Short mmCIF file of C-alpha atoms and ligand atoms in Angstrom, two decimals:
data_model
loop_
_atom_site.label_atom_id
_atom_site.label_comp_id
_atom_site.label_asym_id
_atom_site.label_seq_id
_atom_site.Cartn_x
_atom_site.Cartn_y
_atom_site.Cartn_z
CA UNK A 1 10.24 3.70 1.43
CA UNK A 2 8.57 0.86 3.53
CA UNK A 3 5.44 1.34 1.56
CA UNK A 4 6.99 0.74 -1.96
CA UNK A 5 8.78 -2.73 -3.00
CA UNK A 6 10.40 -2.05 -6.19
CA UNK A 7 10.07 -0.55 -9.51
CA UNK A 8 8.73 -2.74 -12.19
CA UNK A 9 9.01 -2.46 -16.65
CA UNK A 10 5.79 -2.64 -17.92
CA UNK A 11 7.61 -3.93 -20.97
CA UNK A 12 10.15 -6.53 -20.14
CA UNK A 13 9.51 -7.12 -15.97
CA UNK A 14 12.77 -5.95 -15.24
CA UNK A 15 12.67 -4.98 -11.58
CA UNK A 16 14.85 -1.62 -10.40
CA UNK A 17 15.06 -0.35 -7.24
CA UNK A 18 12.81 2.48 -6.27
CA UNK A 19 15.60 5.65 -6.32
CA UNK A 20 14.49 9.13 -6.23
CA UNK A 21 15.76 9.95 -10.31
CA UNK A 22 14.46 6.56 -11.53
CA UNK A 23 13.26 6.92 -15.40
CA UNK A 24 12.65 4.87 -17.84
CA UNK A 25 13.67 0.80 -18.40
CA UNK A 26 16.78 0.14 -20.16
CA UNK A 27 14.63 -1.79 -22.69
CA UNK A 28 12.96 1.61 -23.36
CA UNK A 29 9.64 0.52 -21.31
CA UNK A 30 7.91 2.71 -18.67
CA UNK A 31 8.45 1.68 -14.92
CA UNK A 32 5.33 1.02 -12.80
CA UNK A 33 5.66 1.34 -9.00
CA UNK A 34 5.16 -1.79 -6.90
CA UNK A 35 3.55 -1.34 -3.38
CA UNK A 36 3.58 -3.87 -0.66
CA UNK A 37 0.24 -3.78 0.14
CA UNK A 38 -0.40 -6.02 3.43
CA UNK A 39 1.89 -3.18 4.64
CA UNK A 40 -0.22 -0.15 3.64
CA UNK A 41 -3.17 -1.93 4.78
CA UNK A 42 -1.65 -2.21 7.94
CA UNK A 43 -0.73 1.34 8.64
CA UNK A 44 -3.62 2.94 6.52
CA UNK A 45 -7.27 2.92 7.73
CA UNK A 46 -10.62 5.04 6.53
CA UNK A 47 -10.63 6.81 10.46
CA UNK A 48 -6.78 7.99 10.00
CA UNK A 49 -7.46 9.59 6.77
CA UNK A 50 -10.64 11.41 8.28
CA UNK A 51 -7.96 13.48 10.25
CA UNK A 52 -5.62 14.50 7.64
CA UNK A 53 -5.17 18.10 6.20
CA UNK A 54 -6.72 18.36 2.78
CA UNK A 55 -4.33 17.89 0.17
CA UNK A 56 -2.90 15.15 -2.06
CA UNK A 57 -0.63 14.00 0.62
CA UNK A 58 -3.21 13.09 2.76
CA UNK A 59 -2.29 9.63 1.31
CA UNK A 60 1.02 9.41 1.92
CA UNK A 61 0.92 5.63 2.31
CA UNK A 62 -0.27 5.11 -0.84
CA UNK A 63 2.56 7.37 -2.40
CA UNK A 64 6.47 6.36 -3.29
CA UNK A 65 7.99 9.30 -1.19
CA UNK A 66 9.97 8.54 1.69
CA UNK A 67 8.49 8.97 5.18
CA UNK A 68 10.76 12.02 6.05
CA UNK A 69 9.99 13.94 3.09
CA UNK A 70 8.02 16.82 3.91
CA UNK A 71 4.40 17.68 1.96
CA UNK A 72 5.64 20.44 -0.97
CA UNK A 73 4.04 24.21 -0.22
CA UNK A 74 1.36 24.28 -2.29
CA UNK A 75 -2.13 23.23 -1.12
CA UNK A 76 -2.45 20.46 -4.26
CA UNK A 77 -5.05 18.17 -4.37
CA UNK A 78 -8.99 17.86 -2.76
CA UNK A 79 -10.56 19.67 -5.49
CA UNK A 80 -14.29 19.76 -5.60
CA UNK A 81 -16.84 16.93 -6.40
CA UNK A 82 -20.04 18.75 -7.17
CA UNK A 83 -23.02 16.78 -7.77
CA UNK A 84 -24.23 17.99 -10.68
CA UNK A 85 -27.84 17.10 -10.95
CA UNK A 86 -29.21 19.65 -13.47
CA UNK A 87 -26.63 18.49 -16.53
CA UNK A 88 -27.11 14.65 -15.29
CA UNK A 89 -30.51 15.48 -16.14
CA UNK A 90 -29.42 16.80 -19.06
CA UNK A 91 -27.18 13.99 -20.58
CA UNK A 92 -30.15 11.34 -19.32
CA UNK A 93 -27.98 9.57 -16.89
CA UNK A 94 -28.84 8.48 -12.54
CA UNK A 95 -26.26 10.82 -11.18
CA UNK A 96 -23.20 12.64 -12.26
CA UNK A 97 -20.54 14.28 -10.59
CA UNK A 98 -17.84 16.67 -12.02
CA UNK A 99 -14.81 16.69 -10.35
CA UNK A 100 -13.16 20.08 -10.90
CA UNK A 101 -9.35 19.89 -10.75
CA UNK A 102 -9.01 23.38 -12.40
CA UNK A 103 -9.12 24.26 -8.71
CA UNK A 104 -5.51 23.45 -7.96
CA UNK A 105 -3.07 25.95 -7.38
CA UNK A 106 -2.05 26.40 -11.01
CA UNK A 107 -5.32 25.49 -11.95
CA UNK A 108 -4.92 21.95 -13.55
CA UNK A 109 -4.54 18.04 -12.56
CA UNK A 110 -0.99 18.35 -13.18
CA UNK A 111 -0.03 19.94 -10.23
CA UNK A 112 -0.50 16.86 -8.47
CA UNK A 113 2.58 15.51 -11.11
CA UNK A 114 4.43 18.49 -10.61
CA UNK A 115 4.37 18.14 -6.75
CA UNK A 116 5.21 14.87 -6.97
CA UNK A 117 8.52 15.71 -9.49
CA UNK A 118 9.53 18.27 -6.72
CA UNK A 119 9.35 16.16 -3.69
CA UNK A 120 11.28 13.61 -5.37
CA UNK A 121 13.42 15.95 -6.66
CA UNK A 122 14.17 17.46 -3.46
CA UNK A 123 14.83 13.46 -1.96
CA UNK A 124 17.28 13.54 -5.11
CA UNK A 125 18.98 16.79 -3.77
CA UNK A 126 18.26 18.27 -7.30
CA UNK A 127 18.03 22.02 -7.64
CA UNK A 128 16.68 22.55 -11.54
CA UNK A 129 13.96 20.33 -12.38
CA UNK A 130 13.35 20.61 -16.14
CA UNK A 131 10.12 19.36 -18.65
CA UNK A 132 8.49 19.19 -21.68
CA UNK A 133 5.00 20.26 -21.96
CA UNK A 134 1.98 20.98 -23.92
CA UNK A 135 1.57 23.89 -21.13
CA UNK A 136 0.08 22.60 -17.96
CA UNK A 137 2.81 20.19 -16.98
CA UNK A 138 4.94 23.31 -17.62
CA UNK A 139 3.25 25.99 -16.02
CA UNK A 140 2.22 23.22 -12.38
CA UNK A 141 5.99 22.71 -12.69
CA UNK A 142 7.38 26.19 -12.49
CA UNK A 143 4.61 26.91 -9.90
CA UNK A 144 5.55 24.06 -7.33
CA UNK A 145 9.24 24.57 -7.88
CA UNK A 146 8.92 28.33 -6.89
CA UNK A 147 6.95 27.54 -3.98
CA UNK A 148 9.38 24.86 -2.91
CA UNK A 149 12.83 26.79 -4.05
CA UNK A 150 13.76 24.55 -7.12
CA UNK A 151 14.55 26.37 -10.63
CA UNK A 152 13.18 25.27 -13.65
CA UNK A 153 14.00 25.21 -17.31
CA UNK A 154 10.54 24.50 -19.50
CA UNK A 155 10.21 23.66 -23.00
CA UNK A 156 6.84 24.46 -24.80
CA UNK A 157 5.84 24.29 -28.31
CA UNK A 158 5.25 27.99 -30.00
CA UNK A 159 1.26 26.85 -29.99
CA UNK A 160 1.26 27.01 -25.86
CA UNK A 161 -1.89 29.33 -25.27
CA UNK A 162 -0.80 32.65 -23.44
CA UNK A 163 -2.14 32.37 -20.16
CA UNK A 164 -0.32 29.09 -19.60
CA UNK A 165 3.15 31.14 -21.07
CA UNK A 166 2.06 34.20 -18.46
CA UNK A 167 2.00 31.96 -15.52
CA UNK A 168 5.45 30.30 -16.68
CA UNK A 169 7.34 33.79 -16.87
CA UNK A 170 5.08 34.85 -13.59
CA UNK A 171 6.73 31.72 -12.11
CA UNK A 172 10.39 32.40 -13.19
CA UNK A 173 10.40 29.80 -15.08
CA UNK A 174 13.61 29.57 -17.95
CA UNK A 175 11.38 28.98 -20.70
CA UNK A 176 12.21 27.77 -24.03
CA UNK A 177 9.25 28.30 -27.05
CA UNK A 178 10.39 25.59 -29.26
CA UNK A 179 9.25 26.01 -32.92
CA UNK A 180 7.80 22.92 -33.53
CA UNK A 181 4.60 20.70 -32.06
CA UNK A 182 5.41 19.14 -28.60
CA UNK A 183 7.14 16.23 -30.16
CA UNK A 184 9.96 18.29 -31.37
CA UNK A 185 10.18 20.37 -28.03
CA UNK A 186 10.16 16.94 -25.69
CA UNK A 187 13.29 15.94 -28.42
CA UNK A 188 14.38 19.24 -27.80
CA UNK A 189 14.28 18.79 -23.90
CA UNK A 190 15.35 15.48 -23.93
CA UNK A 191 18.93 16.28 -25.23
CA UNK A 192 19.24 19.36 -22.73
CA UNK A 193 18.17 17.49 -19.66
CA UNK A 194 21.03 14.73 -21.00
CA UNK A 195 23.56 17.45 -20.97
CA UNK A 196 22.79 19.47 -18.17
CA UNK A 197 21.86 16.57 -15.80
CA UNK A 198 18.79 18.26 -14.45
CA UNK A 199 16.00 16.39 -12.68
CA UNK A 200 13.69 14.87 -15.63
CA UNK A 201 9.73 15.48 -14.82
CA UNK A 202 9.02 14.56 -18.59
CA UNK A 203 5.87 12.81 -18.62
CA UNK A 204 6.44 8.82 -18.71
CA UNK A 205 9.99 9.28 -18.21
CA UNK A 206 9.55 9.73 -14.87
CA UNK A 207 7.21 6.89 -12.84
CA UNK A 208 6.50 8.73 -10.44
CA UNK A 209 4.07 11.25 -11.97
CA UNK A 210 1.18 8.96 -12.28
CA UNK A 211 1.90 8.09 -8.91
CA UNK A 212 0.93 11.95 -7.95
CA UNK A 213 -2.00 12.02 -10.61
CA UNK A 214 -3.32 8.83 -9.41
CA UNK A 215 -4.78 11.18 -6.38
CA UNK A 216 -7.47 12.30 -8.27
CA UNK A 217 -8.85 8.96 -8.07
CA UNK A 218 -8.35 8.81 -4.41
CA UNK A 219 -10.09 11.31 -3.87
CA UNK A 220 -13.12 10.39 -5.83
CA UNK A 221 -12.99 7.27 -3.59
CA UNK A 222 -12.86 9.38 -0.51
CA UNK A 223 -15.68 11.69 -1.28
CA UNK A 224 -18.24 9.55 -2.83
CA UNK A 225 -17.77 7.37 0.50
CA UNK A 226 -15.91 4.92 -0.88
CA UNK A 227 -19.34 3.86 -3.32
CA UNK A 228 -17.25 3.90 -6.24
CA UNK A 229 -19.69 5.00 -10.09
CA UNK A 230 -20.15 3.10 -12.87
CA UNK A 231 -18.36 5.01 -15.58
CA UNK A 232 -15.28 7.58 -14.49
CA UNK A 233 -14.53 9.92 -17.67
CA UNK A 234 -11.32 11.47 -18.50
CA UNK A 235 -9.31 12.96 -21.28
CA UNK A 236 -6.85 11.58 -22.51
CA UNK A 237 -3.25 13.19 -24.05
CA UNK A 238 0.02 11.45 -22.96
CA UNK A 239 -2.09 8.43 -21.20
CA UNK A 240 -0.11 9.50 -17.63
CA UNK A 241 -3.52 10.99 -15.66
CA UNK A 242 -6.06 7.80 -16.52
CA UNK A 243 -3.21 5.36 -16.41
CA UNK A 244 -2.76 6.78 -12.95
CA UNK A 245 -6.34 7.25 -12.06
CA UNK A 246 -6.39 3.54 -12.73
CA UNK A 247 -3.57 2.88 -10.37
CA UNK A 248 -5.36 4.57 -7.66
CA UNK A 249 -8.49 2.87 -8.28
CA UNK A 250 -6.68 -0.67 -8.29
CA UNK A 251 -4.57 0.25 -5.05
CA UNK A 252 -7.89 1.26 -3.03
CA UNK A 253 -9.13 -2.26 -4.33
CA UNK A 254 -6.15 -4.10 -3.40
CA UNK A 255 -6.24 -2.51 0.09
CA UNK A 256 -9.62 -3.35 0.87
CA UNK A 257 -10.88 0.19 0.68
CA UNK A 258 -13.49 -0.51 -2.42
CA UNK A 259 -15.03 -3.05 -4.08
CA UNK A 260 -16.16 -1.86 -7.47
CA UNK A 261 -13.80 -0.56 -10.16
CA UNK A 262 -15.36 1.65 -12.53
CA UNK A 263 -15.14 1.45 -16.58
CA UNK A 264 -12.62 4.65 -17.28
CA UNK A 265 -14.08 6.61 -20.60
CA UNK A 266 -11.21 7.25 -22.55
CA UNK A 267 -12.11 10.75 -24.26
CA UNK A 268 -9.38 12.34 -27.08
CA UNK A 269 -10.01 14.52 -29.76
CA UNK A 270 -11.28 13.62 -33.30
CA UNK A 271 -8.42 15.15 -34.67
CA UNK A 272 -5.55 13.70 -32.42
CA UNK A 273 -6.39 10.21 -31.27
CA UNK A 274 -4.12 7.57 -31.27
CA UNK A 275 -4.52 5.69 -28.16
CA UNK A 276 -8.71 5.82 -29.10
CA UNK A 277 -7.64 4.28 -32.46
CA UNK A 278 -5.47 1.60 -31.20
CA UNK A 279 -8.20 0.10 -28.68
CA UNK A 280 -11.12 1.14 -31.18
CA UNK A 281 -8.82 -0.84 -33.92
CA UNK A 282 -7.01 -3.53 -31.38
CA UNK A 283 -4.13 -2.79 -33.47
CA UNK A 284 -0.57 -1.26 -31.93
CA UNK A 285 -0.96 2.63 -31.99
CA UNK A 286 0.31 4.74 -34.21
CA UNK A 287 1.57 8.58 -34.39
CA UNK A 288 -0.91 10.95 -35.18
CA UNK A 289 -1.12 14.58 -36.50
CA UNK A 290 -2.09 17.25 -33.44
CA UNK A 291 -5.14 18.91 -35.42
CA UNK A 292 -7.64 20.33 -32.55
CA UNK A 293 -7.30 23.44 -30.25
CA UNK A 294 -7.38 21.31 -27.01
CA UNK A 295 -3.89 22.09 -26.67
CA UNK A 296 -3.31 19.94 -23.34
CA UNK A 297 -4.09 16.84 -25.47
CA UNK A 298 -2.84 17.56 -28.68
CA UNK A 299 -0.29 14.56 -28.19
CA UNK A 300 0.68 12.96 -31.59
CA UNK A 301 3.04 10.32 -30.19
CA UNK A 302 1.80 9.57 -26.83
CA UNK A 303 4.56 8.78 -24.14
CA UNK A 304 2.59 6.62 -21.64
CA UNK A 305 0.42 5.07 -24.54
CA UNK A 306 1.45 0.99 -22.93
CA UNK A 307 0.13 2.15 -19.33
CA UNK A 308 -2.78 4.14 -20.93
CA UNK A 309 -3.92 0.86 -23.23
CA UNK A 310 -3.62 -1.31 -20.53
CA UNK A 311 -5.60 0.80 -18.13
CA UNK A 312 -8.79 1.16 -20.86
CA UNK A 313 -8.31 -2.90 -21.46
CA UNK A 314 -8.42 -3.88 -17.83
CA UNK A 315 -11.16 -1.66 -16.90
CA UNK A 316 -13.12 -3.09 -19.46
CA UNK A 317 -12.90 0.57 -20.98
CA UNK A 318 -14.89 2.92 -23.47
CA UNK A 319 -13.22 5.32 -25.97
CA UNK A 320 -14.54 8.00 -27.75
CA UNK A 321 -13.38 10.81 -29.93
CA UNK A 322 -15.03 14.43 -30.19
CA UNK A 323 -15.07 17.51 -32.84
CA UNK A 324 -13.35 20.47 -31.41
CA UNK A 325 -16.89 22.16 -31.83
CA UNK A 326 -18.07 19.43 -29.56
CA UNK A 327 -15.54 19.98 -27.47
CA UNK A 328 -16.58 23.71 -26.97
CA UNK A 329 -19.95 22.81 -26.92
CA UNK A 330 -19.56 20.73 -23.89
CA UNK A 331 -17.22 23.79 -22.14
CA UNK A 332 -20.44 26.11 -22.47
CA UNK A 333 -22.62 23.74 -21.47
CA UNK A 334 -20.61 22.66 -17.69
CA UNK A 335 -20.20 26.65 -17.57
CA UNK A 336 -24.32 27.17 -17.96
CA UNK A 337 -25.62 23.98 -15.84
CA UNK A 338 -22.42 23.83 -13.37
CA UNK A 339 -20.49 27.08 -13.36
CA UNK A 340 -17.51 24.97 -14.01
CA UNK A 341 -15.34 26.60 -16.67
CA UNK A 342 -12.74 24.41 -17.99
CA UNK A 343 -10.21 24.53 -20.85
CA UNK A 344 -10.85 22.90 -24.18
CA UNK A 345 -8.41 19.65 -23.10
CA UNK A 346 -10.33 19.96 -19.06
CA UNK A 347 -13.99 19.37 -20.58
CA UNK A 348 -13.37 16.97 -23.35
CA UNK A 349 -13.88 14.25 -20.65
CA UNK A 350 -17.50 15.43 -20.02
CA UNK A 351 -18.13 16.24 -24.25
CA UNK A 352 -16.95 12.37 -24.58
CA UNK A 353 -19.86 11.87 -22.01
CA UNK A 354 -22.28 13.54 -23.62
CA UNK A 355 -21.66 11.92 -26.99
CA UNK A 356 -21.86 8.63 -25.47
CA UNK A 357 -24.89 9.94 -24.03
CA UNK A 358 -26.16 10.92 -27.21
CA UNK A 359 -25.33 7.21 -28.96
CA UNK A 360 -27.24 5.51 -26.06
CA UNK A 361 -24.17 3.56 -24.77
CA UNK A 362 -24.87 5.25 -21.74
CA UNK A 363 -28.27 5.95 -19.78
CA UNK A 364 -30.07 6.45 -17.21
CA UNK A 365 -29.24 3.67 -14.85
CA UNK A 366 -25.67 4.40 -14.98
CA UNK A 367 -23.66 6.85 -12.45
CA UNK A 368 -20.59 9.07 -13.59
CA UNK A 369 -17.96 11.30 -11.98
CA UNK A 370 -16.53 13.49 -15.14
CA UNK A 371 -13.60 15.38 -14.52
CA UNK A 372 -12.57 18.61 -15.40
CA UNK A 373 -8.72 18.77 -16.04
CA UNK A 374 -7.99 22.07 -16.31
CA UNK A 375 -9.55 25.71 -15.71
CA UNK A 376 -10.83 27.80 -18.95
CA UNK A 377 -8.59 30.49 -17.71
CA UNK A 378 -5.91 29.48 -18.97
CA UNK A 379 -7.18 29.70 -22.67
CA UNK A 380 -9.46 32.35 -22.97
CA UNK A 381 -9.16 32.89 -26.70
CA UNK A 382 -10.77 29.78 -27.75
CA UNK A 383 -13.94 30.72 -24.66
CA UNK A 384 -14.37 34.08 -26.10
CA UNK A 385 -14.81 32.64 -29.94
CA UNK A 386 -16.84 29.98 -29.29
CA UNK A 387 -18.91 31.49 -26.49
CA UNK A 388 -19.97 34.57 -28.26
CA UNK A 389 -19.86 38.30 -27.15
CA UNK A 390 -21.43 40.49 -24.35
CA UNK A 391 -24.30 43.13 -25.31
CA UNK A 392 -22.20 46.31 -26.27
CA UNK A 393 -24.50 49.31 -25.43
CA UNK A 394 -23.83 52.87 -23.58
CA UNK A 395 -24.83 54.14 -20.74
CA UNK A 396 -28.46 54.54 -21.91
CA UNK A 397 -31.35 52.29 -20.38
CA UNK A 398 -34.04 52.92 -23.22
CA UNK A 399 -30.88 51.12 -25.13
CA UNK A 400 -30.97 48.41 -22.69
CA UNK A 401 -34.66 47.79 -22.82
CA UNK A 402 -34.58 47.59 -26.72
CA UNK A 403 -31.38 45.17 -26.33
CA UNK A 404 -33.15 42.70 -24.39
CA UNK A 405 -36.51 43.25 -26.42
CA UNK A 406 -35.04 42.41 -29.40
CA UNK A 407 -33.04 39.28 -27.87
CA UNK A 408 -36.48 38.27 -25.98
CA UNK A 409 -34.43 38.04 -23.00
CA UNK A 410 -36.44 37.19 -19.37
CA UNK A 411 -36.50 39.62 -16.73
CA UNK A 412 -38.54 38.10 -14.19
C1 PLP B 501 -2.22 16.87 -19.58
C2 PLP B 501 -3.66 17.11 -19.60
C3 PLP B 501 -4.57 16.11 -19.96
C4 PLP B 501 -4.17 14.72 -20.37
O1 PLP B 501 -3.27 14.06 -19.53
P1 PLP B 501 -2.26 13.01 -20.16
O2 PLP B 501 -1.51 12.46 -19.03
O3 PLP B 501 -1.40 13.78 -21.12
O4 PLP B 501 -3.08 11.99 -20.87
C5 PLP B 501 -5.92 16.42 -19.97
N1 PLP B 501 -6.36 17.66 -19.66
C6 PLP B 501 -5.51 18.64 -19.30
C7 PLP B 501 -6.08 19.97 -18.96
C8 PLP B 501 -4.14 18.41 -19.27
O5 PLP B 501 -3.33 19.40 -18.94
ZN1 ZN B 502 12.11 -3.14 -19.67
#
């Protein structure tokens, strides 16, 4: 890889170099990987980027795979910015934008990990990739490795919601329901990948992954015009996605490509939020229990927690924890003023928003992109409770008039 010098501990500063089933330091610290940067900027311009097909690998210089390795199968990446005016209005701010990565091909931002894991498994010559998962790392894993002729053996905890279990067995996926919360299944999956040998795509094991989530950012860079917001907001599990949307943001910088770095907004839930508490404390974190339903972040003992603080510190950061019921609040309310419908974990980004919103922090001269992690699909359960039911009524129309009398419904 030309484009990548080494990989570095964020821990100790041991260097290693950059092999394709490179995990963790031998100190225990997470590797971050090192670009040479006068050589990106050499052989990576705005115009040549204008040309490229719209996925995640349109930015192949900016990525640690080597220049022979081909772009995996599935169309990952380019998602949708919408401007969305009518809730910017809403929350009181200049101008918002909701970035909705529930449109990737297993509908969340960790297909961009998983494609990553399979390219550099396939560089590795690997032919089972295996992972831990709350569900989404699981199910954009099985998905990518189909596509791209891998096997995979997945670990979930019992909680996983169904639809992200259906797209695992629709996948082929070996899948192993671990009875336990995710820390138990990773333990679970870290012994098995040990004895089997398989290539590890367990979040923060594996430096690489941000590398592929750190596209998101890219993106945002690319479609705004390369006029980068004030505020970017994001939830926050593991730490992987807004350590790597970080990463991206710095590497544009470092390349010349922007000038501004926004302030990330670090959203988690009220009932699971260590990384919040460490910054909001300025203590080291510690474990916490998982009590909400956003599933994808219900991450007790974060595994990319050093890369995730340091990303919220350097960006001059804001964290903020919401209420599950805020949480659904702030689903219903992208899926009335956007038609975005995201999963509990996908929209907690844009309920942090709102609360910050609500406390004044921020206002109306201030610009956001929020994204949307996942799609509501994938959890319907939780929608359907907190989103109410449909007017049941038969076939009769004197019915339907008296329905939508009594609600006071508009017709015109
Ligand atoms: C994984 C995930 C997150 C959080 O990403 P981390 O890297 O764990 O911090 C947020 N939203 C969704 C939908 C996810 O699947
Ligand atoms: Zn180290």
């Amino acid at each position: 890889m030309k484009n990548v010098i080494h990989a570095k501990c964020v821990k100790c500063g041991k260097v290693y170099e950059a092999v394709p089933n490179l995990t963790n330091c031998e100190c225990g610290g997470i590797l971050d990987i090192v670009y040479d940067y006068d050589y990106i900027k050499k052989n990576l311009t705005k115009e040549k980027l204008a040309a490229r097909p719209n996925t995640m690998w349109r930015y192949r210089e900016l990525l640690p795979v080597e220049e022979t390795t081909p772009d995996t199968p599935l169309r990952v990446g380019w998602s949708p910015l919408y401007e969305a005016d009518r809730l910017g209005e809403k929350l009181g701010v200049k101008k918002l934008w909701i970035k909705d990565d529930g449109q990737n091909p297993t509908a969340s931002l960790k297909d961009r990990a998983s494609a990553m894991a399979v390219a550099k498994a396939k560089e590795a010559g690997a032919k089972i990739i295996a992972c831990s998962s709350t569900g989404n790392a699981a199910s954009s894993l099985a998905g990518n490795a189909a596509a791209a002729g891998l096997r995979t053996f997945i670990f979930v905890p019992e909680r996983a919601p169904k639809g992200k279990v259906a797209q695992l067995m629709t996948f082929g996926a070996n899948v192993i329901s671990v009875q336990g919360n995710y820390e138990e299944t990773f333990e679970l999956s870290k012994k098995a990948i040990e004895k089997w040998g398989w290539y590890n795509r367990n979040a923060a094991i594996n430096p690489y992954l941000s590398e592929g989530k750190k596209t998101v950012s890219l993106e945002i860079a690319e479609q705004l015009g390369w006029k980068m917001p004030d505020y970017l907001a994001i939830s926050v599990g593991d730490g992987c996605t807004i350590a790597g949307v970080w990463k991206g943001l710095k590497d544009l910088h470092a390349i010349g490509f922007i000038d501004k770095l926004p302030r990330l907004i670090s959203a988690q839930a009220e009932g699971c939020h260590p990384i919040n508490r460490a910054i909001a404390e300025n203590k080291p974190w510690e474990p916490m229990e998982e009590n909400t339903l956003a599933d994808s972040i219900a991450v007790g003992v974060p595994r990319n927690a050093d890369k995730a603080l340091m990303a919220i510190r350097e960006s001059n950061g804001i964290v903020v924890n919401v209420t599950d019921e805020e949480i659904m609040a702030a689903q219903k309310l992208l899926g009335t003023t956007c038609g975005v419908f995201g999963e509990p974990a996908g929209v907690t980004g844009t309920a942090g928003l709102k609360k910050l919103c609500e406390q004044g922090v921020i206002g109306k001269n201030d610009t956001v992109v929020s994204v949307v992690t996942g799609n509501g699909l994938k959890d319907v359960a939780n929608a359907i409770k907190f989103c109410g039911e449909p007017m049941k009524l038969p076939n009769d129309l004197d019915a339907l008039v008296a329905e939508i009398d009594r609600r006071g419904l508009k017709t015109e």
